[in-house]
GROMACS .gro file of C-alpha atoms in nm:
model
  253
    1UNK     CA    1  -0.131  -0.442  -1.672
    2UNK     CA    2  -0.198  -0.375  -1.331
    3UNK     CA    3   0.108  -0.238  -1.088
    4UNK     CA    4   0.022  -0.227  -0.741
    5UNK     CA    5   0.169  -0.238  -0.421
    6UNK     CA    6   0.072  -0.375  -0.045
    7UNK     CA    7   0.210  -0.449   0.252
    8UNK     CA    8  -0.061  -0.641   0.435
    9UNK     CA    9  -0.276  -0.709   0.153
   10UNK     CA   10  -0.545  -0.496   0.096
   11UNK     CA   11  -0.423  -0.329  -0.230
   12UNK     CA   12  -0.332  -0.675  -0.323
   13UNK     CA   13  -0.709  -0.839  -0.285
   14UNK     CA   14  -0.796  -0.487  -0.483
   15UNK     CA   15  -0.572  -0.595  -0.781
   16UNK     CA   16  -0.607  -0.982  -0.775
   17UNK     CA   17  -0.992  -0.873  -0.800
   18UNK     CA   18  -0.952  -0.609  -1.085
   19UNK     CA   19  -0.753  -0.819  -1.279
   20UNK     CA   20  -0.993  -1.132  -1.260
   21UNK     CA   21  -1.253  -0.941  -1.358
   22UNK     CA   22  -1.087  -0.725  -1.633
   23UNK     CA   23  -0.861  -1.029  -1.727
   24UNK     CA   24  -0.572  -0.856  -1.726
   25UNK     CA   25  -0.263  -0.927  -1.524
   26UNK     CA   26  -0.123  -0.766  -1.219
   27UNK     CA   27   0.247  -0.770  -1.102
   28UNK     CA   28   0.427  -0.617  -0.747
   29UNK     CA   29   0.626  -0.264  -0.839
   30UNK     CA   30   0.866  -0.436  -0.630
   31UNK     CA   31   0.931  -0.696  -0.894
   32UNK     CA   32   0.890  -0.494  -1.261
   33UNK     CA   33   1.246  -0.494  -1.381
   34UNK     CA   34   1.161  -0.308  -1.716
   35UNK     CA   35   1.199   0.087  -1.686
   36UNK     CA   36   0.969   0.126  -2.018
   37UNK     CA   37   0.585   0.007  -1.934
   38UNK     CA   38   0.364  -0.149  -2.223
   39UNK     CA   39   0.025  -0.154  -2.263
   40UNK     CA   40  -0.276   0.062  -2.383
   41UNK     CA   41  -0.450   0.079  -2.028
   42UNK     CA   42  -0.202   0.060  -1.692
   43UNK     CA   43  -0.354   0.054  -1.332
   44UNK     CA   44  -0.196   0.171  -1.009
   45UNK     CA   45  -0.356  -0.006  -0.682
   46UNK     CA   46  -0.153   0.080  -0.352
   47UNK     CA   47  -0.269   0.226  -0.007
   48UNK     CA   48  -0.282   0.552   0.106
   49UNK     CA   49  -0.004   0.654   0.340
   50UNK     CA   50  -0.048   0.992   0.559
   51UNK     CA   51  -0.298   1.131   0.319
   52UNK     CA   52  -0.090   1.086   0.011
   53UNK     CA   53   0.154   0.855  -0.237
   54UNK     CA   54   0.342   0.639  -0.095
   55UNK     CA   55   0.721   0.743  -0.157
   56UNK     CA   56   0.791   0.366  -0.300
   57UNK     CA   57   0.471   0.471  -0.541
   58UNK     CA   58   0.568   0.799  -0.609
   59UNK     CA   59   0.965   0.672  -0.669
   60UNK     CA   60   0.779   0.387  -0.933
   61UNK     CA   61   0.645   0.652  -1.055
   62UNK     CA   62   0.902   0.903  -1.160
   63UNK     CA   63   1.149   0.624  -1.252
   64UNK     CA   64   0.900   0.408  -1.485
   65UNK     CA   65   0.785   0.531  -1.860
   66UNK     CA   66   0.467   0.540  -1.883
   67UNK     CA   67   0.276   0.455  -2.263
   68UNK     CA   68   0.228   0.854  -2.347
   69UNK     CA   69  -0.151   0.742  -2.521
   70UNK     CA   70  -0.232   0.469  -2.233
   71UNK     CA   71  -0.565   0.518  -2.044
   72UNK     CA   72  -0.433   0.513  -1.689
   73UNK     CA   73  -0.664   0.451  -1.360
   74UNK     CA   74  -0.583   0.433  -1.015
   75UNK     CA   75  -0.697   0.260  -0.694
   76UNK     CA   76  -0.642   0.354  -0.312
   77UNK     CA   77  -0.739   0.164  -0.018
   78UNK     CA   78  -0.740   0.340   0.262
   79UNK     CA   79  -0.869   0.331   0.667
   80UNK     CA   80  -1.107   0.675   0.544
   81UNK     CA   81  -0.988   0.995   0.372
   82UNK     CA   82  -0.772   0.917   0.020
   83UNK     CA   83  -0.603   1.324   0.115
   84UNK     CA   84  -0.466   1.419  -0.157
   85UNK     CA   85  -0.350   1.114  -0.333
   86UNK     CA   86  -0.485   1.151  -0.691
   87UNK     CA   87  -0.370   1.530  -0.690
   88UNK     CA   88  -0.050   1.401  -0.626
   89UNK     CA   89  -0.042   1.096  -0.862
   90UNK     CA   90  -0.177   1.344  -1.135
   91UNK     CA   91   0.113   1.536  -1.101
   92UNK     CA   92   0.367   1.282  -1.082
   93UNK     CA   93   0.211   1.131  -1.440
   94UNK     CA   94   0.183   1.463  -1.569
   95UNK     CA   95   0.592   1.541  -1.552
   96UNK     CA   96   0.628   1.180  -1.731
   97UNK     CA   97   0.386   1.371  -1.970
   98UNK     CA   98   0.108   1.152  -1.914
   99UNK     CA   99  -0.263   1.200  -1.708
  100UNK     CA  100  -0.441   1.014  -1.484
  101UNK     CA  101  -0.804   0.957  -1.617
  102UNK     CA  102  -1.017   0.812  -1.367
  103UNK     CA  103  -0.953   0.733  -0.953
  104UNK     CA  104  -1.148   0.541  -0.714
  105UNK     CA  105  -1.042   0.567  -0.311
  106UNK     CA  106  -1.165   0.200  -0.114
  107UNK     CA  107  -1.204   0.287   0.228
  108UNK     CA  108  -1.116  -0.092   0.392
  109UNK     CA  109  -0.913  -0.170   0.689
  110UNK     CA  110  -0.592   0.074   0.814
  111UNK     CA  111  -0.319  -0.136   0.921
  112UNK     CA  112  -0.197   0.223   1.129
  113UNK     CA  113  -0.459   0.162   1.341
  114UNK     CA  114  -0.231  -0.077   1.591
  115UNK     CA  115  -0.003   0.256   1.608
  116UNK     CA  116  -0.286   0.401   1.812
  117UNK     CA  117  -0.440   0.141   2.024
  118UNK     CA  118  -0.527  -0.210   2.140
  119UNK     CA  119  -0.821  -0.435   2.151
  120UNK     CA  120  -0.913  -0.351   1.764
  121UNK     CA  121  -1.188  -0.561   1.688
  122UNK     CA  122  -1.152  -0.496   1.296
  123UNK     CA  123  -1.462  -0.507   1.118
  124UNK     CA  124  -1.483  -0.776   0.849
  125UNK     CA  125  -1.762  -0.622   0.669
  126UNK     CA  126  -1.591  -0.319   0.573
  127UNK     CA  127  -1.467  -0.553   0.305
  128UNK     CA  128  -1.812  -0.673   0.210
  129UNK     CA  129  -1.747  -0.343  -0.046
  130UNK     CA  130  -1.532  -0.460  -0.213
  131UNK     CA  131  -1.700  -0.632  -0.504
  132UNK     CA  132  -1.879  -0.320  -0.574
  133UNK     CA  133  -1.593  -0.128  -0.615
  134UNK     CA  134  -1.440  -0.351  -0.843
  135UNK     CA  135  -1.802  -0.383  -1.065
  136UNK     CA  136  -1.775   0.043  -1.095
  137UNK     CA  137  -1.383   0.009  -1.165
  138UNK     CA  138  -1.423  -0.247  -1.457
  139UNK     CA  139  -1.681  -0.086  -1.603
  140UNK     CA  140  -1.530   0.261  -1.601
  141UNK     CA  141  -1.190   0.135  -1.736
  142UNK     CA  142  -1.433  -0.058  -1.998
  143UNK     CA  143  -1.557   0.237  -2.136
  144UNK     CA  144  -1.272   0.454  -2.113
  145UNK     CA  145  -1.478   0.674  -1.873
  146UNK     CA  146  -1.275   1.040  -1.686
  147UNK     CA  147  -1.310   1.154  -1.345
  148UNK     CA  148  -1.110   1.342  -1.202
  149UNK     CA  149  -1.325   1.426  -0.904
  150UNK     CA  150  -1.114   1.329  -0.592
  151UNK     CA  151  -0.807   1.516  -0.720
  152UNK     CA  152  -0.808   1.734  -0.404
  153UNK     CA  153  -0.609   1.851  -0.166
  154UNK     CA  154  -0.515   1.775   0.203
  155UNK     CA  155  -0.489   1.981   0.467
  156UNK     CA  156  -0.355   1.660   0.671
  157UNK     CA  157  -0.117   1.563   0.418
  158UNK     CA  158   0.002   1.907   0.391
  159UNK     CA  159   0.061   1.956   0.780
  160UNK     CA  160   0.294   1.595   0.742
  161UNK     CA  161   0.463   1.703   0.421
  162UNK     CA  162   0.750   1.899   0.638
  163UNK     CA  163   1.054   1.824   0.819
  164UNK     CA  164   0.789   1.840   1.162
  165UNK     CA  165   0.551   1.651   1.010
  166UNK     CA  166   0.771   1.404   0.901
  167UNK     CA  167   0.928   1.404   1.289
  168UNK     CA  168   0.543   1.367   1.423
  169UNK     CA  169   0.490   1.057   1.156
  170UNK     CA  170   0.824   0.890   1.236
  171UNK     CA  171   0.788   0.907   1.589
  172UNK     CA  172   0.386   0.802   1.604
  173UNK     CA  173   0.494   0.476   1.373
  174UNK     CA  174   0.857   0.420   1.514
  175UNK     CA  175   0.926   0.090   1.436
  176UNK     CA  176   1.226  -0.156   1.623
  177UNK     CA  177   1.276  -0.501   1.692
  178UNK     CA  178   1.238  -0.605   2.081
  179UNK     CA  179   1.573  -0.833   2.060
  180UNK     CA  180   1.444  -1.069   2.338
  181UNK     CA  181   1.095  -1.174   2.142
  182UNK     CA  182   1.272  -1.201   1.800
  183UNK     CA  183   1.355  -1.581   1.745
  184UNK     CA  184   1.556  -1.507   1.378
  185UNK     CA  185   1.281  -1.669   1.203
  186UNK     CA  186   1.344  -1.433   0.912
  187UNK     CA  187   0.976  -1.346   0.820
  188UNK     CA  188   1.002  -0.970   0.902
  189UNK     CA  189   1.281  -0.963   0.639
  190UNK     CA  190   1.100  -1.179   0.406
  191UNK     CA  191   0.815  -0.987   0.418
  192UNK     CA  192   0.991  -0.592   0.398
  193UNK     CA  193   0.934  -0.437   0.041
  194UNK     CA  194   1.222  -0.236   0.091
  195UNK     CA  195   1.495  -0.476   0.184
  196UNK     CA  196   1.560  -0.274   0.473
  197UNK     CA  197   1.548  -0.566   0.705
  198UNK     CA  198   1.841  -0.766   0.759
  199UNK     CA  199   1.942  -1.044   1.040
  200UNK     CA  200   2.211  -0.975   1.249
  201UNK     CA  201   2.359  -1.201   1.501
  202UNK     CA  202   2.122  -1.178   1.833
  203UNK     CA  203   1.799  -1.073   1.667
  204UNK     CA  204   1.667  -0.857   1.287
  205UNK     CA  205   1.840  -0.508   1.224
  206UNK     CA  206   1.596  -0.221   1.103
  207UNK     CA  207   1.753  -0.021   0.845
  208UNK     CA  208   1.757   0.361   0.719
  209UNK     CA  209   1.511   0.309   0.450
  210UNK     CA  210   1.172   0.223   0.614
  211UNK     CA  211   0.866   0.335   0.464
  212UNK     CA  212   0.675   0.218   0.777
  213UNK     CA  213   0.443  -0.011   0.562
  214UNK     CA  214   0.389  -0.210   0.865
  215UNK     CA  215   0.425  -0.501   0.692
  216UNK     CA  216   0.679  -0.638   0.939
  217UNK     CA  217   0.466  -0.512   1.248
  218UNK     CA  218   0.143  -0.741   1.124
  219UNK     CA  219   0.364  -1.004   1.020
  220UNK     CA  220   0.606  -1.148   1.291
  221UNK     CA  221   0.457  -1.407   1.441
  222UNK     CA  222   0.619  -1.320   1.750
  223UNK     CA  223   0.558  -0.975   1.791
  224UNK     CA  224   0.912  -0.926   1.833
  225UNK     CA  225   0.833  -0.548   1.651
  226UNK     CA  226   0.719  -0.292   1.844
  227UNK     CA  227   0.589   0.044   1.798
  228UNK     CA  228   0.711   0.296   1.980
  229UNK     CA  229   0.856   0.020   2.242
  230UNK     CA  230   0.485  -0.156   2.262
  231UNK     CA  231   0.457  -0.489   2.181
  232UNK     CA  232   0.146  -0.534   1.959
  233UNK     CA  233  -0.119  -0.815   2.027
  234UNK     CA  234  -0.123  -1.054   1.797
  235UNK     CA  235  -0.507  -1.044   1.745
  236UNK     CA  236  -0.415  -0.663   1.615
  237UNK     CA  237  -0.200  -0.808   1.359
  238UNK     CA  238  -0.440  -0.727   1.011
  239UNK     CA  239  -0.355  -0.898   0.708
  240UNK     CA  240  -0.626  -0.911   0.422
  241UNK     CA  241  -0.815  -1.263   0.472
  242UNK     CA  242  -0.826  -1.314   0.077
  243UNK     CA  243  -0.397  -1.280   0.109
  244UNK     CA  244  -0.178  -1.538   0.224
  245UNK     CA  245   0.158  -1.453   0.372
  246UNK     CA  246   0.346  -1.677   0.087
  247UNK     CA  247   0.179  -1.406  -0.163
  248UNK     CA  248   0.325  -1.108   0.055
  249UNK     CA  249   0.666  -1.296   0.084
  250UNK     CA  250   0.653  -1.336  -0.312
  251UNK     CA  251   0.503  -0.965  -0.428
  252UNK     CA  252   0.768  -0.817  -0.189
  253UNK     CA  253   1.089  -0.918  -0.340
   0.00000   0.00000   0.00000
């Protein structure tokens, strides 16, 4: 089985690619309701986020058991660096008494880019890797193969993994809903993996829990959320090509 997670569908291209090619199946850690996980080889596809796990990963993670004799891979996409994401995911499987045995990073598209500037001009053909990442992924899971290579550390994840840091990232990627763009069409809180979205009565309510996933950001089709009080283009709205928005709706609840 294949466990992933994605907010504007990159790691969600990775896995419906993976699993076509390995045959296997692939399911949204937003929707496993079992706490014990079967199988004799589990995958874990989900972006990088400031140079590390995601803390919705990380949570799946700790709160999941994981097959103690399953061979157990992992998949990143990320904008460039992968930090010190497989150091960390080692670690996390390692207290469930477990070990990661082979990682690849995908360097695609960064949906944080739009926290940083306009006028993107995102380059389709960083995706033209793809297939060859998923050829060297099969046939390493295939044959059982180890790596253990890009368990490294970060100096950038590091310098965000502290109550400053964490003040820098929430700040850089505030995100709020500009009241008099919203029209309630709901998709925002369709779209939220965290349920942290709800509608109130003039416009959507942000909650305490964002993971700033961005899926709302690249996803209202009003570009009624802002970041840091900017409205956002919408031709700087990214969402994987190969992902429709009815899959993201689905995956995320």
């Amino acid at each position: 089985m294949i466990y992933y997670f994605s907010a504007t569908g990159n790691s969600l291209a990775m896995a419906k690619q993976l699993g076509e090619a390995l045959e296997d199946s692939f399911q949204s850690i937003t929707r496993v309701s079992e706490k014990a996980l079967q199988g004799e080889t589990i995958g874990l596809v989900f972006p990088v986020f400031y140079g590390d796990v995601p803390v919705n990963v990380a949570e799946f993670v700790r709160t999941h058991e994981f097959p103690k004799d399953a061979y157990i891979y992992a998949l990143a996409t990320c904008g460039s660096s992968w930090g010190r994401t497989f150091r960390t995911l080692q670690n996390l499987l390692q207290a469930q008494g477990c070990r990661l045995s082979w990682s690849r990073a995908v360097p695609l598209i960064a949906n944080s880019t739009i926290c940083g500037r306009s006028h993107i001009g995102y380059d389709l053909h960083k995706l033209d890797k793809e297939p060859e990442v998923v050829k060297e992924a099969v046939e390493a899971i295939r044959n059982r193969k180890v790596d253990h290579s890009l368990e490294t550390g970060s100096l950038m994840a590091s310098l965000f993994d502290n109550p400053i840091g964490h003040a820098i990232g929430d700040w850089y990627m505030r995100i709020q809903v500009d009241p008099d763009r919203c029209k309630k069409c709901g998709e925002c809180v369709r779209l939220c993996p965290q349920q942290n979205i709800t509608m109130g009565e003039k416009a959507a309510v942000m909650g305490k829990d964002c993971i700033q996933c961005l899926a709302c950001l690249h996803g209202c089709p009003y570009q009624a959320i802002t970041v840091r009080g900017r409205v956002v283009r919408k031709e700087d709205q990214w969402r994987h090509p190969r992902v429709t928005v009815q899959e993201l709706e689905r995956e995320a609840r």
